[in-house]
Structure formats: structure tokens, C-alpha cells
Tab-separated table of C-alpha atoms in Angstrom:
chain	number	residue	atom	x	y	z
A	1	UNK	CA	-30.493	-37.873	15.532
A	2	UNK	CA	-33.616	-36.291	14.232
A	3	UNK	CA	-36.978	-37.242	15.557
A	4	UNK	CA	-38.615	-36.610	12.194
A	5	UNK	CA	-38.492	-39.856	10.278
A	6	UNK	CA	-38.761	-37.908	7.033
A	7	UNK	CA	-35.357	-36.366	7.647
A	8	UNK	CA	-33.730	-39.355	9.302
A	9	UNK	CA	-34.766	-42.026	6.773
A	10	UNK	CA	-36.037	-44.330	9.501
A	11	UNK	CA	-38.529	-45.874	7.060
A	12	UNK	CA	-36.526	-45.746	3.837
A	13	UNK	CA	-33.076	-46.395	2.398
A	14	UNK	CA	-30.608	-43.557	2.962
A	15	UNK	CA	-29.938	-41.927	-0.452
A	16	UNK	CA	-26.378	-41.644	-1.677
A	17	UNK	CA	-26.669	-37.863	-1.590
A	18	UNK	CA	-27.198	-38.053	2.168
A	19	UNK	CA	-24.299	-40.432	2.857
A	20	UNK	CA	-21.473	-38.971	4.935
A	21	UNK	CA	-17.708	-38.759	4.690
A	22	UNK	CA	-15.347	-41.028	6.592
A	23	UNK	CA	-14.509	-38.118	8.890
A	24	UNK	CA	-18.162	-37.536	9.784
A	25	UNK	CA	-18.597	-41.258	10.406
A	26	UNK	CA	-15.518	-41.239	12.614
A	27	UNK	CA	-16.782	-38.324	14.716
A	28	UNK	CA	-20.212	-39.922	15.059
A	29	UNK	CA	-18.914	-43.308	16.146
A	30	UNK	CA	-16.251	-41.805	18.391
A	31	UNK	CA	-18.944	-39.790	20.176
A	32	UNK	CA	-20.632	-43.121	20.983
A	33	UNK	CA	-17.456	-44.588	22.496
A	34	UNK	CA	-15.650	-41.678	24.178
A	35	UNK	CA	-17.997	-41.549	27.151
A	36	UNK	CA	-17.605	-41.237	30.888
A	37	UNK	CA	-19.273	-44.590	31.293
A	38	UNK	CA	-15.938	-46.081	30.219
A	39	UNK	CA	-14.267	-44.139	33.035
A	40	UNK	CA	-16.659	-45.922	35.380
A	41	UNK	CA	-15.507	-49.314	34.045
A	42	UNK	CA	-11.896	-48.543	34.904
A	43	UNK	CA	-12.804	-47.022	38.248
A	44	UNK	CA	-14.863	-49.971	39.444
A	45	UNK	CA	-12.268	-52.456	38.148
A	46	UNK	CA	-9.837	-51.091	40.722
A	47	UNK	CA	-12.187	-51.753	43.622
A	48	UNK	CA	-13.248	-55.108	42.211
A	49	UNK	CA	-9.704	-56.366	42.750
A	50	UNK	CA	-8.172	-56.085	39.265
A	51	UNK	CA	-4.591	-54.970	38.856
A	52	UNK	CA	-3.662	-52.338	36.293
A	53	UNK	CA	-2.127	-55.027	34.066
A	54	UNK	CA	-5.266	-57.143	34.288
A	55	UNK	CA	-7.356	-54.123	33.303
A	56	UNK	CA	-5.198	-53.642	30.197
A	57	UNK	CA	-5.628	-57.299	29.257
A	58	UNK	CA	-9.401	-57.023	29.717
A	59	UNK	CA	-9.583	-53.889	27.559
A	60	UNK	CA	-7.440	-55.473	24.822
A	61	UNK	CA	-9.770	-58.485	24.649
A	62	UNK	CA	-12.790	-56.181	24.584
A	63	UNK	CA	-11.370	-54.036	21.770
A	64	UNK	CA	-10.589	-57.025	19.548
A	65	UNK	CA	-13.964	-58.685	20.172
A	66	UNK	CA	-15.945	-55.492	19.577
A	67	UNK	CA	-14.016	-54.580	16.426
A	68	UNK	CA	-14.612	-58.004	14.861
A	69	UNK	CA	-18.290	-57.856	15.772
A	70	UNK	CA	-18.752	-54.321	14.489
A	71	UNK	CA	-17.281	-55.078	11.067
A	72	UNK	CA	-20.277	-57.280	10.351
A	73	UNK	CA	-22.876	-55.028	11.960
A	74	UNK	CA	-21.507	-51.858	10.322
A	75	UNK	CA	-21.253	-53.482	6.893
A	76	UNK	CA	-24.853	-54.667	7.134
A	77	UNK	CA	-26.001	-51.119	7.776
A	78	UNK	CA	-23.980	-49.696	4.892
A	79	UNK	CA	-25.198	-52.388	2.497
A	80	UNK	CA	-28.884	-52.063	3.351
A	81	UNK	CA	-28.944	-48.354	4.161
A	82	UNK	CA	-31.688	-49.083	6.698
A	83	UNK	CA	-32.096	-48.849	10.451
A	84	UNK	CA	-31.636	-52.030	12.446
A	85	UNK	CA	-35.322	-52.234	13.396
A	86	UNK	CA	-36.634	-51.772	9.846
A	87	UNK	CA	-34.021	-54.129	8.378
A	88	UNK	CA	-35.287	-56.913	10.653
A	89	UNK	CA	-38.561	-57.091	8.712
A	90	UNK	CA	-36.795	-58.244	5.562
A	91	UNK	CA	-34.399	-60.597	7.380
A	92	UNK	CA	-36.360	-62.067	10.301
A	93	UNK	CA	-39.940	-61.735	9.046
A	94	UNK	CA	-42.845	-60.467	11.120
A	95	UNK	CA	-42.275	-62.658	14.184
A	96	UNK	CA	-38.529	-62.153	14.282
A	97	UNK	CA	-38.785	-58.427	13.629
A	98	UNK	CA	-41.118	-57.988	16.556
A	99	UNK	CA	-38.830	-60.070	18.780
A	100	UNK	CA	-35.756	-58.020	17.904
A	101	UNK	CA	-37.710	-54.773	18.263
A	102	UNK	CA	-38.644	-55.722	21.819
A	103	UNK	CA	-34.969	-56.418	22.526
A	104	UNK	CA	-34.093	-53.003	21.084
A	105	UNK	CA	-36.559	-51.342	23.439
A	106	UNK	CA	-35.231	-53.241	26.472
A	107	UNK	CA	-31.635	-52.504	25.541
A	108	UNK	CA	-32.146	-48.823	24.787
A	109	UNK	CA	-34.285	-48.144	27.854
A	110	UNK	CA	-31.927	-50.024	30.151
A	111	UNK	CA	-28.995	-47.873	29.140
A	112	UNK	CA	-31.125	-44.724	29.126
A	113	UNK	CA	-32.086	-45.273	32.757
A	114	UNK	CA	-28.542	-46.225	33.753
A	115	UNK	CA	-27.255	-42.999	32.195
A	116	UNK	CA	-29.769	-40.984	34.217
A	117	UNK	CA	-28.567	-42.654	37.419
A	118	UNK	CA	-24.962	-42.143	36.323
A	119	UNK	CA	-25.526	-38.421	35.720
A	120	UNK	CA	-27.101	-38.143	39.168
A	121	UNK	CA	-24.013	-39.796	40.637
A	122	UNK	CA	-21.819	-37.268	38.830
A	123	UNK	CA	-23.955	-34.353	40.006
A	124	UNK	CA	-24.008	-35.683	43.549
A	125	UNK	CA	-20.229	-35.664	43.541
A	126	UNK	CA	-20.070	-32.039	42.412
A	127	UNK	CA	-23.006	-30.469	44.247
A	128	UNK	CA	-25.418	-31.054	47.086
A	129	UNK	CA	-28.537	-32.259	45.302
A	130	UNK	CA	-31.823	-31.777	47.215
A	131	UNK	CA	-34.758	-34.165	46.770
A	132	UNK	CA	-32.624	-36.654	44.871
A	133	UNK	CA	-35.487	-38.944	43.846
A	134	UNK	CA	-37.569	-36.079	42.483
A	135	UNK	CA	-34.600	-34.662	40.578
A	136	UNK	CA	-33.825	-38.114	39.169
A	137	UNK	CA	-37.397	-38.576	37.939
A	138	UNK	CA	-37.375	-35.105	36.414
A	139	UNK	CA	-34.022	-35.652	34.730
A	140	UNK	CA	-35.208	-38.929	33.206
A	141	UNK	CA	-38.036	-37.071	31.496
A	142	UNK	CA	-36.098	-33.926	30.595
A	143	UNK	CA	-33.415	-35.910	28.781
A	144	UNK	CA	-35.915	-36.818	26.043
A	145	UNK	CA	-35.822	-33.196	24.845
A	146	UNK	CA	-33.248	-33.597	22.080
A	147	UNK	CA	-34.931	-36.673	20.611
A	148	UNK	CA	-38.385	-35.103	20.885
A	149	UNK	CA	-37.492	-31.932	18.989
A	150	UNK	CA	-34.819	-33.473	16.801
A	151	UNK	CA	-32.139	-30.924	17.574
A	152	UNK	CA	-29.464	-31.942	15.078
A	153	UNK	CA	-27.412	-29.044	16.381
A	154	UNK	CA	-26.960	-30.771	19.735
A	155	UNK	CA	-25.653	-33.889	17.993
A	156	UNK	CA	-23.291	-31.785	15.862
A	157	UNK	CA	-22.156	-29.954	18.987
A	158	UNK	CA	-21.388	-33.303	20.604
A	159	UNK	CA	-19.381	-34.378	17.548
A	160	UNK	CA	-17.495	-31.199	16.697
A	161	UNK	CA	-17.107	-29.547	20.101
A	162	UNK	CA	-17.765	-31.950	22.955
A	163	UNK	CA	-15.805	-34.888	21.519
A	164	UNK	CA	-12.596	-32.898	20.827
A	165	UNK	CA	-12.826	-31.142	24.188
A	166	UNK	CA	-13.512	-34.361	26.094
A	167	UNK	CA	-10.706	-36.091	24.194
A	168	UNK	CA	-8.223	-33.344	25.094
A	169	UNK	CA	-9.445	-33.310	28.672
A	170	UNK	CA	-9.265	-37.094	28.911
A	171	UNK	CA	-5.782	-37.229	27.405
A	172	UNK	CA	-4.537	-34.491	29.716
A	173	UNK	CA	-6.119	-36.069	32.806
A	174	UNK	CA	-4.732	-39.508	31.915
A	175	UNK	CA	-1.196	-38.235	31.294
A	176	UNK	CA	-1.205	-36.093	34.410
A	177	UNK	CA	-2.627	-38.931	36.463
A	178	UNK	CA	0.002	-41.399	35.245
A	179	UNK	CA	2.702	-38.820	35.960
A	180	UNK	CA	1.341	-38.184	39.442
A	181	UNK	CA	0.632	-41.683	40.719
A	182	UNK	CA	3.596	-43.744	41.789
A	183	UNK	CA	4.362	-46.932	39.917
A	184	UNK	CA	4.027	-48.883	43.146
A	185	UNK	CA	0.529	-47.555	43.864
A	186	UNK	CA	-0.613	-47.966	40.252
A	187	UNK	CA	0.429	-51.602	40.066
A	188	UNK	CA	-0.674	-52.493	43.565
A	189	UNK	CA	-3.693	-54.755	43.695
A	190	UNK	CA	-6.436	-54.269	46.230
A	191	UNK	CA	-7.342	-57.416	48.096
A	192	UNK	CA	-11.116	-57.741	48.128
A	193	UNK	CA	-13.448	-60.583	48.943
A	194	UNK	CA	-14.702	-62.195	45.743
A	195	UNK	CA	-12.618	-60.219	43.216
A	196	UNK	CA	-13.976	-59.920	39.675
A	197	UNK	CA	-12.374	-61.838	36.839
A	198	UNK	CA	-10.693	-60.306	33.799
A	199	UNK	CA	-13.510	-61.578	31.594
A	200	UNK	CA	-16.154	-60.011	33.847
A	201	UNK	CA	-14.625	-56.572	33.336
A	202	UNK	CA	-14.183	-57.378	29.645
A	203	UNK	CA	-17.886	-58.154	29.447
A	204	UNK	CA	-18.779	-54.885	31.175
A	205	UNK	CA	-16.774	-52.935	28.601
A	206	UNK	CA	-18.299	-54.877	25.709
A	207	UNK	CA	-21.804	-54.392	27.069
A	208	UNK	CA	-21.241	-50.662	27.491
A	209	UNK	CA	-19.733	-50.061	24.045
A	210	UNK	CA	-21.498	-52.605	21.822
A	211	UNK	CA	-24.752	-50.822	21.067
A	212	UNK	CA	-26.142	-53.520	18.770
A	213	UNK	CA	-27.665	-50.980	16.380
A	214	UNK	CA	-24.417	-50.029	14.632
A	215	UNK	CA	-26.351	-50.344	11.370
A	216	UNK	CA	-28.265	-47.192	12.377
A	217	UNK	CA	-24.993	-45.264	12.261
A	218	UNK	CA	-23.250	-46.882	9.310
A	219	UNK	CA	-26.296	-46.801	7.024
A	220	UNK	CA	-25.027	-43.269	6.404
A	221	UNK	CA	-21.559	-44.473	5.359
A	222	UNK	CA	-20.654	-43.194	1.892
A	223	UNK	CA	-17.923	-45.777	1.356
A	224	UNK	CA	-17.458	-49.368	2.403
A	225	UNK	CA	-16.995	-49.698	6.162
A	226	UNK	CA	-13.845	-51.783	5.504
A	227	UNK	CA	-12.317	-48.499	4.454
A	228	UNK	CA	-13.611	-47.100	7.701
A	229	UNK	CA	-11.673	-49.707	9.688
A	230	UNK	CA	-9.773	-46.946	11.553
A	231	UNK	CA	-13.163	-45.470	12.526
A	232	UNK	CA	-14.123	-48.705	14.253
A	233	UNK	CA	-10.785	-49.684	15.799
A	234	UNK	CA	-9.676	-46.208	16.904
A	235	UNK	CA	-13.077	-45.407	18.412
A	236	UNK	CA	-13.163	-48.664	20.369
A	237	UNK	CA	-9.529	-48.276	21.417
A	238	UNK	CA	-10.141	-44.771	22.757
A	239	UNK	CA	-13.235	-45.880	24.625
A	240	UNK	CA	-11.624	-49.077	25.916
A	241	UNK	CA	-8.198	-47.773	26.868
A	242	UNK	CA	-7.839	-44.055	27.503
A	243	UNK	CA	-11.038	-43.614	29.501
A	244	UNK	CA	-10.804	-46.820	31.590
A	245	UNK	CA	-7.133	-46.013	32.326
A	246	UNK	CA	-8.210	-42.556	33.450
A	247	UNK	CA	-10.856	-44.122	35.676
A	248	UNK	CA	-8.393	-46.575	37.197
A	249	UNK	CA	-5.839	-43.843	37.899
A	250	UNK	CA	-8.472	-41.638	39.541
A	251	UNK	CA	-9.508	-44.607	41.685
A	252	UNK	CA	-5.911	-45.056	42.848
A	253	UNK	CA	-5.432	-41.360	43.591
A	254	UNK	CA	-8.829	-40.728	45.183
A	255	UNK	CA	-8.818	-44.026	47.087
A	256	UNK	CA	-12.602	-43.753	47.399
A	257	UNK	CA	-14.763	-46.746	46.515
A	258	UNK	CA	-17.849	-44.573	45.970
A	259	UNK	CA	-17.635	-43.153	42.456
A	260	UNK	CA	-19.760	-40.076	43.142
A	261	UNK	CA	-17.567	-38.364	45.756
A	262	UNK	CA	-14.444	-39.066	43.699
A	263	UNK	CA	-15.784	-36.864	40.883
A	264	UNK	CA	-15.106	-33.719	42.929
A	265	UNK	CA	-11.524	-34.894	43.374
A	266	UNK	CA	-11.247	-35.640	39.651
A	267	UNK	CA	-12.498	-32.171	38.650
A	268	UNK	CA	-10.149	-30.467	41.103
A	269	UNK	CA	-7.280	-32.594	39.821
A	270	UNK	CA	-7.880	-32.232	36.075
A	271	UNK	CA	-9.761	-28.916	35.716
A	272	UNK	CA	-8.108	-26.877	38.468
A	273	UNK	CA	-11.282	-26.875	40.513
A	274	UNK	CA	-13.535	-25.449	37.773
A	275	UNK	CA	-16.617	-27.346	38.895
A	276	UNK	CA	-18.968	-25.517	36.527
A	277	UNK	CA	-16.829	-26.470	33.530
A	278	UNK	CA	-16.741	-30.097	34.642
A	279	UNK	CA	-20.511	-30.028	35.049
A	280	UNK	CA	-20.944	-28.785	31.457
A	281	UNK	CA	-18.615	-31.466	30.074
A	282	UNK	CA	-20.399	-34.242	31.931
A	283	UNK	CA	-23.893	-33.095	30.953
A	284	UNK	CA	-23.108	-32.582	27.257
A	285	UNK	CA	-21.352	-35.927	26.995
A	286	UNK	CA	-24.037	-37.917	28.783
A	287	UNK	CA	-26.918	-36.086	27.083
A	288	UNK	CA	-25.486	-37.101	23.702
A	289	UNK	CA	-25.111	-40.691	24.934
A	290	UNK	CA	-28.697	-40.791	26.162
A	291	UNK	CA	-29.955	-39.374	22.906
A	292	UNK	CA	-28.455	-42.475	21.280
A	293	UNK	CA	-29.926	-44.772	23.921
A	294	UNK	CA	-33.405	-43.366	23.465
A	295	UNK	CA	-33.035	-43.512	19.688
A	296	UNK	CA	-32.573	-47.291	19.906
A	297	UNK	CA	-35.721	-47.740	21.976
A	298	UNK	CA	-37.801	-45.324	19.888
A	299	UNK	CA	-36.880	-47.114	16.651
A	300	UNK	CA	-37.880	-50.412	18.235
A	301	UNK	CA	-41.276	-49.100	19.327
A	302	UNK	CA	-41.872	-47.361	15.998
A	303	UNK	CA	-41.270	-50.607	14.180
A	304	UNK	CA	-43.821	-52.336	16.399
A	305	UNK	CA	-46.409	-49.566	16.011
A	306	UNK	CA	-45.737	-48.626	12.383
A	307	UNK	CA	-49.074	-50.047	11.269
A	308	UNK	CA	-51.068	-48.010	13.788
A	309	UNK	CA	-52.793	-45.071	12.097
A	310	UNK	CA	-51.948	-41.581	13.359
A	311	UNK	CA	-49.317	-42.821	15.831
A	312	UNK	CA	-46.476	-40.309	15.708
A	313	UNK	CA	-42.853	-40.741	16.702
A	314	UNK	CA	-43.131	-37.949	19.261
A	315	UNK	CA	-45.826	-39.905	21.109
A	316	UNK	CA	-43.365	-42.777	21.477
A	317	UNK	CA	-40.711	-40.426	22.845
A	318	UNK	CA	-43.117	-39.032	25.458
A	319	UNK	CA	-44.312	-42.476	26.540
A	320	UNK	CA	-40.786	-43.844	26.878
A	321	UNK	CA	-39.712	-40.760	28.817
A	322	UNK	CA	-42.573	-41.269	31.274
A	323	UNK	CA	-41.719	-44.976	31.647
A	324	UNK	CA	-38.057	-44.165	32.260
A	325	UNK	CA	-38.990	-41.613	34.913
A	326	UNK	CA	-41.098	-44.190	36.724
A	327	UNK	CA	-38.484	-46.934	36.539
A	328	UNK	CA	-35.841	-44.761	38.199
A	329	UNK	CA	-37.834	-45.145	41.410
A	330	UNK	CA	-37.519	-48.940	41.575
A	331	UNK	CA	-34.103	-49.724	40.111
A	332	UNK	CA	-31.280	-51.065	42.315
A	333	UNK	CA	-27.967	-49.328	42.956
A	334	UNK	CA	-25.874	-47.744	40.218
A	335	UNK	CA	-23.432	-50.676	40.197
A	336	UNK	CA	-26.154	-53.333	40.077
A	337	UNK	CA	-27.982	-51.469	37.321
A	338	UNK	CA	-24.730	-51.159	35.384
A	339	UNK	CA	-24.009	-54.883	35.644
A	340	UNK	CA	-27.526	-55.816	34.516
A	341	UNK	CA	-27.838	-53.418	31.568
A	342	UNK	CA	-24.332	-54.068	30.226
A	343	UNK	CA	-24.967	-57.801	30.494
A	344	UNK	CA	-28.256	-57.551	28.629
A	345	UNK	CA	-26.827	-55.114	26.095
A	346	UNK	CA	-23.976	-57.442	25.197
A	347	UNK	CA	-25.971	-60.605	24.499
A	348	UNK	CA	-29.326	-59.570	22.998
A	349	UNK	CA	-29.393	-57.114	20.085
A	350	UNK	CA	-25.735	-57.769	19.100
A	351	UNK	CA	-26.649	-61.438	18.613
A	352	UNK	CA	-29.420	-60.402	16.228
A	353	UNK	CA	-27.041	-58.032	14.411
A	354	UNK	CA	-24.539	-60.863	14.025
A	355	UNK	CA	-27.212	-63.074	12.462
A	356	UNK	CA	-28.191	-60.256	10.087
A	357	UNK	CA	-24.589	-59.753	8.980
A	358	UNK	CA	-24.240	-63.498	8.328
A	359	UNK	CA	-27.465	-63.446	6.327
A	360	UNK	CA	-26.345	-60.593	4.083
A	361	UNK	CA	-22.693	-61.530	3.541
A	362	UNK	CA	-22.135	-65.202	4.332
A	363	UNK	CA	-25.234	-67.003	3.060
A	364	UNK	CA	-24.671	-65.936	-0.578
A	365	UNK	CA	-21.188	-67.479	-0.421
A	366	UNK	CA	-22.164	-70.668	1.410
A	367	UNK	CA	-25.566	-71.452	-0.084
A	368	UNK	CA	-26.091	-69.061	-2.995
A	369	UNK	CA	-28.962	-67.387	-1.151
A	370	UNK	CA	-29.097	-63.619	-1.614
A	371	UNK	CA	-31.948	-61.945	0.205
A	372	UNK	CA	-33.539	-58.953	-1.577
A	373	UNK	CA	-32.523	-55.927	0.520
A	374	UNK	CA	-32.725	-53.221	-2.143
A	375	UNK	CA	-35.711	-51.568	-0.468
A	376	UNK	CA	-37.473	-51.439	2.866
A	377	UNK	CA	-39.741	-54.404	3.521
A	378	UNK	CA	-43.203	-53.244	4.561
A	379	UNK	CA	-45.227	-55.378	6.936
A	380	UNK	CA	-47.576	-56.485	4.176
A	381	UNK	CA	-44.591	-57.885	2.262
A	382	UNK	CA	-42.833	-59.441	5.256
A	383	UNK	CA	-42.867	-63.229	5.629
A	384	UNK	CA	-44.227	-64.904	8.745
A	385	UNK	CA	-40.762	-65.637	10.098
A	386	UNK	CA	-37.201	-66.582	9.291
A	387	UNK	CA	-37.394	-69.674	11.465
A	388	UNK	CA	-33.658	-70.486	11.598
A	389	UNK	CA	-32.985	-66.803	12.259
A	390	UNK	CA	-35.485	-66.573	15.106
A	391	UNK	CA	-34.101	-69.802	16.600
A	392	UNK	CA	-30.555	-68.410	16.351
A	393	UNK	CA	-31.427	-65.155	18.153
A	394	UNK	CA	-33.273	-67.016	20.908
A	395	UNK	CA	-30.476	-69.578	21.319
A	396	UNK	CA	-27.751	-66.933	21.465
A	397	UNK	CA	-29.712	-64.778	23.889
A	398	UNK	CA	-30.485	-67.724	26.184
A	399	UNK	CA	-26.846	-68.841	26.279
A	400	UNK	CA	-25.697	-65.284	26.956
A	401	UNK	CA	-28.212	-64.527	29.689
A	402	UNK	CA	-27.635	-67.829	31.483
A	403	UNK	CA	-23.833	-67.609	31.443
A	404	UNK	CA	-23.994	-63.955	32.536
A	405	UNK	CA	-26.389	-64.669	35.404
A	406	UNK	CA	-29.124	-62.375	34.078
A	407	UNK	CA	-32.267	-64.440	34.652
A	408	UNK	CA	-34.235	-63.060	37.658
A	409	UNK	CA	-35.544	-65.585	40.136
A	410	UNK	CA	-32.739	-68.081	39.565
A	411	UNK	CA	-29.984	-68.907	42.034
A	412	UNK	CA	-27.396	-67.568	39.601
A	413	UNK	CA	-28.966	-64.119	39.152
A	414	UNK	CA	-26.145	-61.561	39.434
A	415	UNK	CA	-23.896	-64.330	40.829
A	416	UNK	CA	-23.114	-66.627	37.913
A	417	UNK	CA	-20.580	-65.507	35.303
A	418	UNK	CA	-19.220	-68.216	33.044
A	419	UNK	CA	-16.613	-67.477	30.403
A	420	UNK	CA	-17.255	-64.577	28.017
A	421	UNK	CA	-21.080	-64.419	27.747
A	422	UNK	CA	-21.179	-61.867	24.918
A	423	UNK	CA	-18.863	-63.835	22.652
A	424	UNK	CA	-20.632	-67.061	23.561
A	425	UNK	CA	-23.995	-65.509	22.644
A	426	UNK	CA	-22.761	-64.180	19.281
A	427	UNK	CA	-21.086	-67.447	18.320
A	428	UNK	CA	-24.110	-69.501	19.385
A	429	UNK	CA	-26.386	-67.340	17.270
A	430	UNK	CA	-24.029	-67.570	14.293
A	431	UNK	CA	-23.558	-71.344	14.486
A	432	UNK	CA	-27.264	-72.093	15.044
A	433	UNK	CA	-28.186	-69.895	12.097
A	434	UNK	CA	-25.694	-71.405	9.663
A	435	UNK	CA	-26.715	-74.932	10.680
A	436	UNK	CA	-30.397	-74.047	10.398
A	437	UNK	CA	-29.965	-72.607	6.904
A	438	UNK	CA	-27.896	-75.626	5.877
A	439	UNK	CA	-30.780	-77.886	6.872
A	440	UNK	CA	-33.450	-76.053	4.852
A	441	UNK	CA	-31.715	-74.346	1.928
A	442	UNK	CA	-32.320	-77.202	-0.539
A	443	UNK	CA	-36.038	-77.483	0.207
A	444	UNK	CA	-38.553	-76.161	-2.304
A	445	UNK	CA	-39.957	-73.777	0.309
A	446	UNK	CA	-36.532	-72.631	1.545
A	447	UNK	CA	-37.135	-68.934	0.916
A	448	UNK	CA	-40.407	-69.093	2.859
A	449	UNK	CA	-38.747	-70.865	5.788
A	450	UNK	CA	-35.968	-68.272	5.706
A	451	UNK	CA	-38.418	-65.395	5.766
A	452	UNK	CA	-37.635	-63.871	2.382
A	453	UNK	CA	-39.901	-60.881	1.660
A	454	UNK	CA	-42.824	-61.639	-0.611
A	455	UNK	CA	-41.878	-59.088	-3.258
A	456	UNK	CA	-39.546	-60.258	-6.032
A	457	UNK	CA	-35.990	-58.888	-6.111
A	458	UNK	CA	-35.784	-55.791	-8.251
A	459	UNK	CA	-32.751	-53.855	-9.470
A	460	UNK	CA	-32.252	-50.759	-7.374
A	461	UNK	CA	-33.344	-47.589	-9.084
A	462	UNK	CA	-31.472	-44.335	-8.800
A	463	UNK	CA	-33.990	-41.621	-7.985
A	464	UNK	CA	-33.148	-37.958	-8.065
A	465	UNK	CA	-30.227	-37.363	-5.731
A	466	UNK	CA	-28.919	-40.877	-6.171
A	467	UNK	CA	-29.425	-43.961	-4.070
A	468	UNK	CA	-27.304	-46.964	-3.219
A	469	UNK	CA	-29.078	-49.998	-1.827
A	470	UNK	CA	-28.100	-53.468	-0.773
A	471	UNK	CA	-28.478	-54.895	-4.279
A	472	UNK	CA	-25.541	-52.732	-5.372
A	473	UNK	CA	-23.419	-52.738	-2.239
A	474	UNK	CA	-23.783	-56.289	-0.940
A	475	UNK	CA	-21.857	-58.002	-3.761
A	476	UNK	CA	-19.035	-55.519	-3.341
A	477	UNK	CA	-18.968	-55.905	0.412
A	478	UNK	CA	-19.229	-59.704	0.545
């Protein structure tokens, strides 16, 4: 994703001429899901006491939940043609936009740092890494390179080369692993103290794969995302089944609780000992993932600083890279970091995206309220706040963080896990928002309370090259 906002339409609606085919959308979204982080989910599930059957149940629940969520988030992006952070100005108002932008920064940076630690774990399994802390700090800063320079070629390489290669490799490794491991070993269940629940592993998968900013991707969709249903379902299914299965099988065969050392075994098993080739695959895959993670955080910061004169996007990239490098020195273990960032990622920004989808598609049907989304809302036109929307995001986030044990300083931190926190957060946000709108929609100042932009709705114009905005797409999509 380009760093230059002028080429990436981070502050404008994506023109129709720049919209992409279903196949391009599929490759883009698949590259976000077919990651080695999903292998880690399956691997750790084995040593957290889950059976192979329980893993399959967890992944099935995750795939269904994520697909239903993404339909709303993806449609919102296609209808508005705007990034998640910019779209929040017109939906949540100034206060809500800033709140969601902060959540975007936390979410993106959390996963960025986890990916750095994950890459170091992979490298440690393949090579002897000297001065690990120094290398980790350096890697955290170096991985901003693609976002800083806007190398679209790297993203295209990830889509057209890395994804097919990783898919073939993953399919081969999974089939070979299933053919190699005995049925008895595969279906045996390790007895551990305090085994994880099915829903805990489900939540880890959802947190890893639900980015929350799906609108950033699908704002480029040329056709309605409903027609892209295979893009969503197949991508989630690949990420939630093939890769976790591969991870679980490797865990059974390697019989090594530490993920890092098992990587050497995995490369020897699936790539005939070609360590250098495995290294290239891992780096390309995780670099593309971290480009997406940083993109989320950068968009959040840019939204917050968009009114500052002479503040450039590249400055934000450099600052966030420096912060990430510093944070690698104080974070806990890889597993603890994974649990925290996937928990936060599942219940924060996705809750806001759910509220935005409800605002665009459900409110017109329920209350006859259609928010003007035909153009980007500038700060001067943004309302003070969409009060029911802000309340919904806060309520959903609080419910999710409490039930997932994510509040530091409490007795339940990293211990409590009640139900399905992600789903509970999304539903809480949705219900609170609908109830809040129901309470105010008949009032004379309803549009002010709901944070409607101050400019009057205008029919979308079609500038040179063509443009499709929410005013044209939303009725068709709803």
C-alpha cells in the first residue's frame, strides 16, 4: 500500500477508474489471511490441550463469525470508497473519529510488534542469531521500509508470487504431514494443566484474522462485495483451516512446545532442508503482513494529525517505527504478546466497524436515516460527536476487554476468558447503537446527536475517470 496519499486515496473517495477486479480483491484479501501467524494458532492449540477435532470446531466457529462480520465491514468500505479512519469523521464525528483512530493505532502497532517478535522466533529456529535484542530493535525499524517508500511492487509480489507459492507450500506440507502422522498421534490429546477452551482458540484466530479496517481494502472493490462472497469466505477458510491444521500437524510431529526450534524441523520436513528458501518465504510473507499492520496505525495517526500544517505521512511512519523498536525491549513473551494483541484486535476496531456498517445499511431501513457519505468529511464539516455511536463503541470495547481479561492491573488480566469476547463486543456495540438511535431519531436535533456532517447531502458527481460514492452504492447494497 502506497505511502503517498495522493496515489492511495487516503483522503478522498476511490474513483471508479481505480477500482479493482474481483480477482485482484481476492488476491489482496487472501494475502492478509494466508499467513504463518495462523500456523502459530494451530501449533499452540496442540500444546494448550486441544484435540485435533476441537481445533476444527474452533476454526469453523471462527470462519463463520469472521465471514458474517466482514460482510458488513467490506460493504461499508465499498459503499463509501474511503479508508476506515477517514470514514469515521462522517459517521462518529470529531470525538468518535479521534477515539477510533486511537484504537486503530493501538491495534496496528500491537500486531506490528508481535509480527517482529514472531519473525525473530522464526529466524531463531533457522539460524543462530547473535545479539537478539539489538537485531529485534533493528528489525522493528527496518520493516517500515515498504510503507515509507510506498513500494507497490512489494505488495504485488506478495499477491502474485508469495501468495501462490505459500499456498502451494502450505497445501503440500499439510497433505504430507497428514499422510505422515499416524491417526492415533493426530487425534491424541495432550494432558496439560489448565487446558485452553475451544472458544479461547477461536478468539485467537478471530483476533489474528479480523483486521478491523477491511474497509481500507474493499474501498477498491469494483463490484458489490456480496458478489465477492467467495473472496471473503475462501480467504478466511484458507487462513482458518489449512494453516492451523499445518501448525497442529507440525506440533504433533516435532513434539516440541517451543515454536522457534520446531521451524527447523518444519523446513527440513516440507522443503527438503532448503533453509534459505524457507527464510525467504517467511520474510516475504511476514513483511507483507507487517506492511498491512503499519498501514492501519499510520492511517489512524494521519487522521489525528491531518489538521497539522506540513506534517507528512512519512514522518508518521518514522515515528511509529521508532516507537515499535523501543517497545520490543519491554514486551512479554511471544505467547503473551500474541494473546494480548489478538484479544485487543478482536474487540476494539471491529466493534467500531460493525457500528459503521449498521449506520450505513441498517439505519435507513429501520429509521429512514441516510447519512451523507458521498464525499470525505473534513474536520471543519464534522459534527461534535455521534453520541449513540461513541457510546456503542465504548460499550462494546469494555465488554470485550473485560470478558477477555485484557485490563491491566485487574485480577483477571490474562486469566479471565468468558464466552466469545469478540462476538460479545460486536453484538454489544450493535445493540447499544440501535437502541441509542431509536431513542433519539424522532427528536428535532436527531441529526446533530447522531453526528451527521454539517454539509448538506449532494448528489455524487462523476469527475473525469468516473467515481462511485456512497450516495450511489449504498441504496444498492442495503
